[in-house]
JSON list of C-alpha atoms and ligand atoms in Angstrom, two decimals:
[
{"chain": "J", "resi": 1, "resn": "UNK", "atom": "CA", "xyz": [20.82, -1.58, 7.38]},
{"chain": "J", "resi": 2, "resn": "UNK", "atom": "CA", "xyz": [19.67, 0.24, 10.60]},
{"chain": "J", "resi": 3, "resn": "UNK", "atom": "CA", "xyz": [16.32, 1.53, 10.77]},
{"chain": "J", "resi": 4, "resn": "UNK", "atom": "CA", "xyz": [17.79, 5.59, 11.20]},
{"chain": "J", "resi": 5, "resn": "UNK", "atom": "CA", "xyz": [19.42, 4.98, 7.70]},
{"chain": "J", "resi": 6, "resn": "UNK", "atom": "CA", "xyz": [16.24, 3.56, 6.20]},
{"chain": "J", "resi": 7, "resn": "UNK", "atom": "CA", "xyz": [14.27, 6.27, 7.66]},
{"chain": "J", "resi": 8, "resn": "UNK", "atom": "CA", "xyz": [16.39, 8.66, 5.63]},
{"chain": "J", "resi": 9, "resn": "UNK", "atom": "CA", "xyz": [16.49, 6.52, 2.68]},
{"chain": "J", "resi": 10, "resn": "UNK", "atom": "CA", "xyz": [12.52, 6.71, 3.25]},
{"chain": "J", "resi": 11, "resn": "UNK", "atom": "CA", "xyz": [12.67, 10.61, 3.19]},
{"chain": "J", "resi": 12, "resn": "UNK", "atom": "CA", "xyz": [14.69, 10.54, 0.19]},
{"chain": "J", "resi": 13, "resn": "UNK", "atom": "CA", "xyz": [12.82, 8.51, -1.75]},
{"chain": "J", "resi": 14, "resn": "UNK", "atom": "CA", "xyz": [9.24, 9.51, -1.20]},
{"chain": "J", "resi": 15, "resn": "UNK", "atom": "CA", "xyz": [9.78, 12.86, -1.49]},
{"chain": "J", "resi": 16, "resn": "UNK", "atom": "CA", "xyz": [9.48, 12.37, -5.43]},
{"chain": "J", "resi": 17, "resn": "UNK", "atom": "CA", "xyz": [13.05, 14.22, -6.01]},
{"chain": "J", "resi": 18, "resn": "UNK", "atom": "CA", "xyz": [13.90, 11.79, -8.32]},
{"chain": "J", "resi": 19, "resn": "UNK", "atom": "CA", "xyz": [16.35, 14.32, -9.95]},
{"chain": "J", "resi": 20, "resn": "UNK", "atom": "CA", "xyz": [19.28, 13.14, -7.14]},
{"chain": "J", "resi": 21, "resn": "UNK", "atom": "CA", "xyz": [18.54, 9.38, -7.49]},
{"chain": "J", "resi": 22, "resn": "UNK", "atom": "CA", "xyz": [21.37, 7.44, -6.75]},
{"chain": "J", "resi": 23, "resn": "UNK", "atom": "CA", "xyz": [20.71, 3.86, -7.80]},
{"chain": "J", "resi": 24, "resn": "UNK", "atom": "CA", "xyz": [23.00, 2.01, -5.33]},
{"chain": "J", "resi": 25, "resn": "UNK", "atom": "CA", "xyz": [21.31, 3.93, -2.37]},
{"chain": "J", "resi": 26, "resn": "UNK", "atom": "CA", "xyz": [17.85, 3.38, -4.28]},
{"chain": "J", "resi": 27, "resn": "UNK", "atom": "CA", "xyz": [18.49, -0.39, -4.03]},
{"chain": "J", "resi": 28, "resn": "UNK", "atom": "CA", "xyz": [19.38, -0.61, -0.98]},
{"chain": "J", "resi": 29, "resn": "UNK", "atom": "CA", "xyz": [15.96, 0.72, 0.17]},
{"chain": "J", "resi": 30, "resn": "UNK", "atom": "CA", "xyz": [13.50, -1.05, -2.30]},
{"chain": "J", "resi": 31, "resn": "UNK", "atom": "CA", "xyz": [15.47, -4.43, -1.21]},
{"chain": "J", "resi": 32, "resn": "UNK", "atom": "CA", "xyz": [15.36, -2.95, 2.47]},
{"chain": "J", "resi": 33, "resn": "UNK", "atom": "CA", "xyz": [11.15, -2.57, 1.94]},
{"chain": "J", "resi": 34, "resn": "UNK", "atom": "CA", "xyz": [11.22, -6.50, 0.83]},
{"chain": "J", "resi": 35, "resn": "UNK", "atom": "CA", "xyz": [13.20, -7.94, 3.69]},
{"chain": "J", "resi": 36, "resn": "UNK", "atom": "CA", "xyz": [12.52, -6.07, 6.29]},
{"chain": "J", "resi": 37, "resn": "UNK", "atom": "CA", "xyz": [8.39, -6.44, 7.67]},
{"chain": "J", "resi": 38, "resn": "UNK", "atom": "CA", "xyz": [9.16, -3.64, 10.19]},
{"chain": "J", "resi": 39, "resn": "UNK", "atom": "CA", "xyz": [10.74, -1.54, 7.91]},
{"chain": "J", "resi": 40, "resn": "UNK", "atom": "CA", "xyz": [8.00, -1.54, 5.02]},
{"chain": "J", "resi": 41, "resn": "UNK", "atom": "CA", "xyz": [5.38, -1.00, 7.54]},
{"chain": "J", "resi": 42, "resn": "UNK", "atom": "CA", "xyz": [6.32, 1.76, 8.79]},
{"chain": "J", "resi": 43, "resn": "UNK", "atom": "CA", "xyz": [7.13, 3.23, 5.52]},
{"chain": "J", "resi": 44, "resn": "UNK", "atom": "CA", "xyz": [3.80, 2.33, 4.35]},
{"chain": "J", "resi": 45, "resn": "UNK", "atom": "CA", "xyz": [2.46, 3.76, 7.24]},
{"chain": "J", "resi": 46, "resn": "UNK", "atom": "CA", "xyz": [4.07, 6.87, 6.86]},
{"chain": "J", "resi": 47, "resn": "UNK", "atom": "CA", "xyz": [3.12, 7.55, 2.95]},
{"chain": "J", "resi": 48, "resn": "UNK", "atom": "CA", "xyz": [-0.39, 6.93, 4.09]},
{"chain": "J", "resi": 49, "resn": "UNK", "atom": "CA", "xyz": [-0.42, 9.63, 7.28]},
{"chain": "J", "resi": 50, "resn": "UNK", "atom": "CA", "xyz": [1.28, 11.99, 4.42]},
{"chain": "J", "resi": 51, "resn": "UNK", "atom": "CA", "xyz": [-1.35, 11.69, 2.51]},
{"chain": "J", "resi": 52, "resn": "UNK", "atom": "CA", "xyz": [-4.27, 11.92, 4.84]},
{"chain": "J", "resi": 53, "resn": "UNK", "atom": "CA", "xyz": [-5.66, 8.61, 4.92]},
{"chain": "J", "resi": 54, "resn": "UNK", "atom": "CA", "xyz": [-7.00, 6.87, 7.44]},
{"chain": "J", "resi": 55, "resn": "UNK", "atom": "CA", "xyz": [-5.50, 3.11, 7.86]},
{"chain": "J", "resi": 56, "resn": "UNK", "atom": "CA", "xyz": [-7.03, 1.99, 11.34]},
{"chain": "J", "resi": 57, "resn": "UNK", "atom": "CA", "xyz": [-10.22, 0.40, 10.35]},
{"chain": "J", "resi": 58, "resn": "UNK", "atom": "CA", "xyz": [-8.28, -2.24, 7.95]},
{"chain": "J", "resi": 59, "resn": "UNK", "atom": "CA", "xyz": [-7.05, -5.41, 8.92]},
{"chain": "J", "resi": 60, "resn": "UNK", "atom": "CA", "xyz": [-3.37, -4.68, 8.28]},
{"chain": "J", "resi": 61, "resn": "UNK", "atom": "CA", "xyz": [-1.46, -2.01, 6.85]},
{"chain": "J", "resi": 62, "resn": "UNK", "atom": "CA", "xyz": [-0.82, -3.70, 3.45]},
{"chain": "J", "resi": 63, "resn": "UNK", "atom": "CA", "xyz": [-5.14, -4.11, 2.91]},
{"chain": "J", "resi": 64, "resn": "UNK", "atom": "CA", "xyz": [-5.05, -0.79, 4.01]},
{"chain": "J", "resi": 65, "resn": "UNK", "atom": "CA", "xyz": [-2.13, 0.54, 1.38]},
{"chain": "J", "resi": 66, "resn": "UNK", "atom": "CA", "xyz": [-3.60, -1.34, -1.46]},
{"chain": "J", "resi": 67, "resn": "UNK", "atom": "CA", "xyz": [-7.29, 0.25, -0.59]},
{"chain": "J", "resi": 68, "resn": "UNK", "atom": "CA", "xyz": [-5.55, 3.68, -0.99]},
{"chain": "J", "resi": 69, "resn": "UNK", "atom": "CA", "xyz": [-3.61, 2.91, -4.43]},
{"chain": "J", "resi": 70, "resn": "UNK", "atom": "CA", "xyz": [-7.20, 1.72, -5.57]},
{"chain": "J", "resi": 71, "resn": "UNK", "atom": "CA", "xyz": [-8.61, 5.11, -5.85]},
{"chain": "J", "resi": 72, "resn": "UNK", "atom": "CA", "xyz": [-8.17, 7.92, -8.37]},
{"chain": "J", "resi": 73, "resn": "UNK", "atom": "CA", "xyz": [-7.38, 11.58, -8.03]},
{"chain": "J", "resi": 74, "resn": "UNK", "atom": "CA", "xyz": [-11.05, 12.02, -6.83]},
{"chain": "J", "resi": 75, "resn": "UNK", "atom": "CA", "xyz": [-11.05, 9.39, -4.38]},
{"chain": "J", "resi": 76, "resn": "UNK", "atom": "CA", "xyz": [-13.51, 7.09, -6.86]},
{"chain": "J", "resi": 77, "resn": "UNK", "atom": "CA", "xyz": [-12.74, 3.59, -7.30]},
{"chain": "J", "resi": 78, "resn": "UNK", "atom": "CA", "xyz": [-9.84, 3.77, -10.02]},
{"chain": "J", "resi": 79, "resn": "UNK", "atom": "CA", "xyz": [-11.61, 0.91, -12.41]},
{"chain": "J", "resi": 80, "resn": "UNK", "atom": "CA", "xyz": [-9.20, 1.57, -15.29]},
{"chain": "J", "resi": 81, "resn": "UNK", "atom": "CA", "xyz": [-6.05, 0.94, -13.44]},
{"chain": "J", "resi": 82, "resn": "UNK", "atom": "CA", "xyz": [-4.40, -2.81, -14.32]},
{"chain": "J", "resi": 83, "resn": "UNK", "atom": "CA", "xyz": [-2.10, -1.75, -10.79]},
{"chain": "J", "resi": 84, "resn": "UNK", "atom": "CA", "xyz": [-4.65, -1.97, -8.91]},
{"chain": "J", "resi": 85, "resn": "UNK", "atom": "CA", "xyz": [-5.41, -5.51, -7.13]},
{"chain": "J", "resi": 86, "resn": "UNK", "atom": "CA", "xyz": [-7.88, -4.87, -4.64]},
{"chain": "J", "resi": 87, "resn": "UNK", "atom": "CA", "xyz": [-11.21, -2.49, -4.29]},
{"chain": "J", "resi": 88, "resn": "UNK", "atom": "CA", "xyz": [-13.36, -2.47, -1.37]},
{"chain": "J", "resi": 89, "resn": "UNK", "atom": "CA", "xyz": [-17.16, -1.00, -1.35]},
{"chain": "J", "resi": 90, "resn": "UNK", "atom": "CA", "xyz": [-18.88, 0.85, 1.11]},
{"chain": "J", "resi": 91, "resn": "UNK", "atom": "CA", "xyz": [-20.72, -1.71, 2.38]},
{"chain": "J", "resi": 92, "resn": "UNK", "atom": "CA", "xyz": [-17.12, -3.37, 3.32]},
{"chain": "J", "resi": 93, "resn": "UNK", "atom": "CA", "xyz": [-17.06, -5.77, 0.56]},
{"chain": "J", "resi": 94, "resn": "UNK", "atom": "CA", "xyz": [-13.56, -6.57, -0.64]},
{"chain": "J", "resi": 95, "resn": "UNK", "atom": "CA", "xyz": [-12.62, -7.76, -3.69]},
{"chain": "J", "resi": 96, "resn": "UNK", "atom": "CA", "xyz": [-9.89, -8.63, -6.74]},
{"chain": "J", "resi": 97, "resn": "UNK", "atom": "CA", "xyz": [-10.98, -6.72, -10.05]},
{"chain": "J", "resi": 98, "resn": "UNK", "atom": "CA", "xyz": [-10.18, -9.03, -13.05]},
{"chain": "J", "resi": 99, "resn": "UNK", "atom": "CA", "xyz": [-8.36, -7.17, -15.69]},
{"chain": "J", "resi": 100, "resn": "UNK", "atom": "CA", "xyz": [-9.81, -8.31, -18.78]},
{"chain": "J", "resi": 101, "resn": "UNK", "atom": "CA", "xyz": [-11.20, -4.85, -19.47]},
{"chain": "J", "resi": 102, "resn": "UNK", "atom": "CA", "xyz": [-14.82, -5.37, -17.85]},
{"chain": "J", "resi": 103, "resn": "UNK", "atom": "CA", "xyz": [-15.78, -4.60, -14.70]},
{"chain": "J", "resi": 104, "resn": "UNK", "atom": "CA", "xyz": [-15.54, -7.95, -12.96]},
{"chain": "J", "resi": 105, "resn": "UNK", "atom": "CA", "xyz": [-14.18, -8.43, -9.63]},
{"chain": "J", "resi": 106, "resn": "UNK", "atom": "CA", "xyz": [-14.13, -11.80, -7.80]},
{"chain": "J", "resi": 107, "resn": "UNK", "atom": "CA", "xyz": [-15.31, -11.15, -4.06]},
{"chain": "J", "resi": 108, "resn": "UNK", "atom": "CA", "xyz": [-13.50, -12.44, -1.03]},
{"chain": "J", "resi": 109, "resn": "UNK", "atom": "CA", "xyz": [-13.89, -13.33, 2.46]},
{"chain": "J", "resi": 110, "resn": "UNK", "atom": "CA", "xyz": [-10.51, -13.20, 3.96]},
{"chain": "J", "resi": 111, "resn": "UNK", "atom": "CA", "xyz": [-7.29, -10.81, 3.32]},
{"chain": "J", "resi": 112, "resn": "UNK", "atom": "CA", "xyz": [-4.85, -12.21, 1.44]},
{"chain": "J", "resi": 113, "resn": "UNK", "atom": "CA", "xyz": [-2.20, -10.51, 3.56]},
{"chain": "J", "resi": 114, "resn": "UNK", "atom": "CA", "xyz": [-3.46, -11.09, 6.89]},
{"chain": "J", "resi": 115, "resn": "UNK", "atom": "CA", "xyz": [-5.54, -13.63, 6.81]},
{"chain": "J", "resi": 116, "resn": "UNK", "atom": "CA", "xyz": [-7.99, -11.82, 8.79]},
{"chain": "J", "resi": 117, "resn": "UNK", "atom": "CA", "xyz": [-12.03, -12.50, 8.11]},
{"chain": "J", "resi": 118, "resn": "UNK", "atom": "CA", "xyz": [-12.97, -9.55, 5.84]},
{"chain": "J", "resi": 119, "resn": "UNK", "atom": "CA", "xyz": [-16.79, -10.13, 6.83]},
{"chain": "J", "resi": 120, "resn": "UNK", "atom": "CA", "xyz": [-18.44, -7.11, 8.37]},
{"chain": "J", "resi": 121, "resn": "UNK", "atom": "CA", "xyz": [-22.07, -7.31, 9.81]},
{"chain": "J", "resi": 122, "resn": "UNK", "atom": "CA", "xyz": [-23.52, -10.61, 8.89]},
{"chain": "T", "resi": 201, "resn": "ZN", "atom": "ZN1", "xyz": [-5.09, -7.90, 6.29]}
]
């Protein structure tokens, strides 16, 4: 796949018009998002600038997607929500909520993606 037909596939796709799915052209782009780095970056990238949120203080743009998934409507930490696997505090802790229907989240020092150190001002 070239990167002009993913971009369309992109458009398609995330502009929740799921009334004209087509599942062979739906395919094509999920599998497109898993084997292609450039590809899912920039569509992760994209979904992000749509919806107003700002990725360039993260370590990478995955830490940076799964930040924004971790909030609610109100932009609170979305505790409830067994899709989310990774909250980060204001004091720049990041960490993995366990889903066992507490509170509990295990704290970490590097990004699973990246591998980047996570520690801020210490
Ligand atoms: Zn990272």
């Amino acid at each position: 796949m070239d990167f002009d037909r993913f971009k369309k596939l992109h458009d398609k796709y995330s502009a929740s018009d799921w009334n004209n799915l087509e599942m062979s052209d739906f395919s094509e782009y999920t599998e497109a998002m898993q084997e292609n780095k450039e590809f899912h970056d920039w569509a992760v990238k994209s979904n992000l600038e749509a919806a107003g949120f700002d990725y360039s203080n993260y370590c990478c743009i995955t830490m940076a997607n799964h930040i924004f998934l971790s909030y609610d409507d109100n932009g609170e930490i979305d505790h409830g929500n067994h899709d989310v696997i990774m909250h980060k505090w204001e004091d720049g802790t990041y960490g993995i909520p366990v889903q066992d229907g507490g509170g509990s989240v295990v704290k970490i020092k590097f990004c699973p993606w990246c591998g980047s150190n996570l520690k801020t001002d210490e």
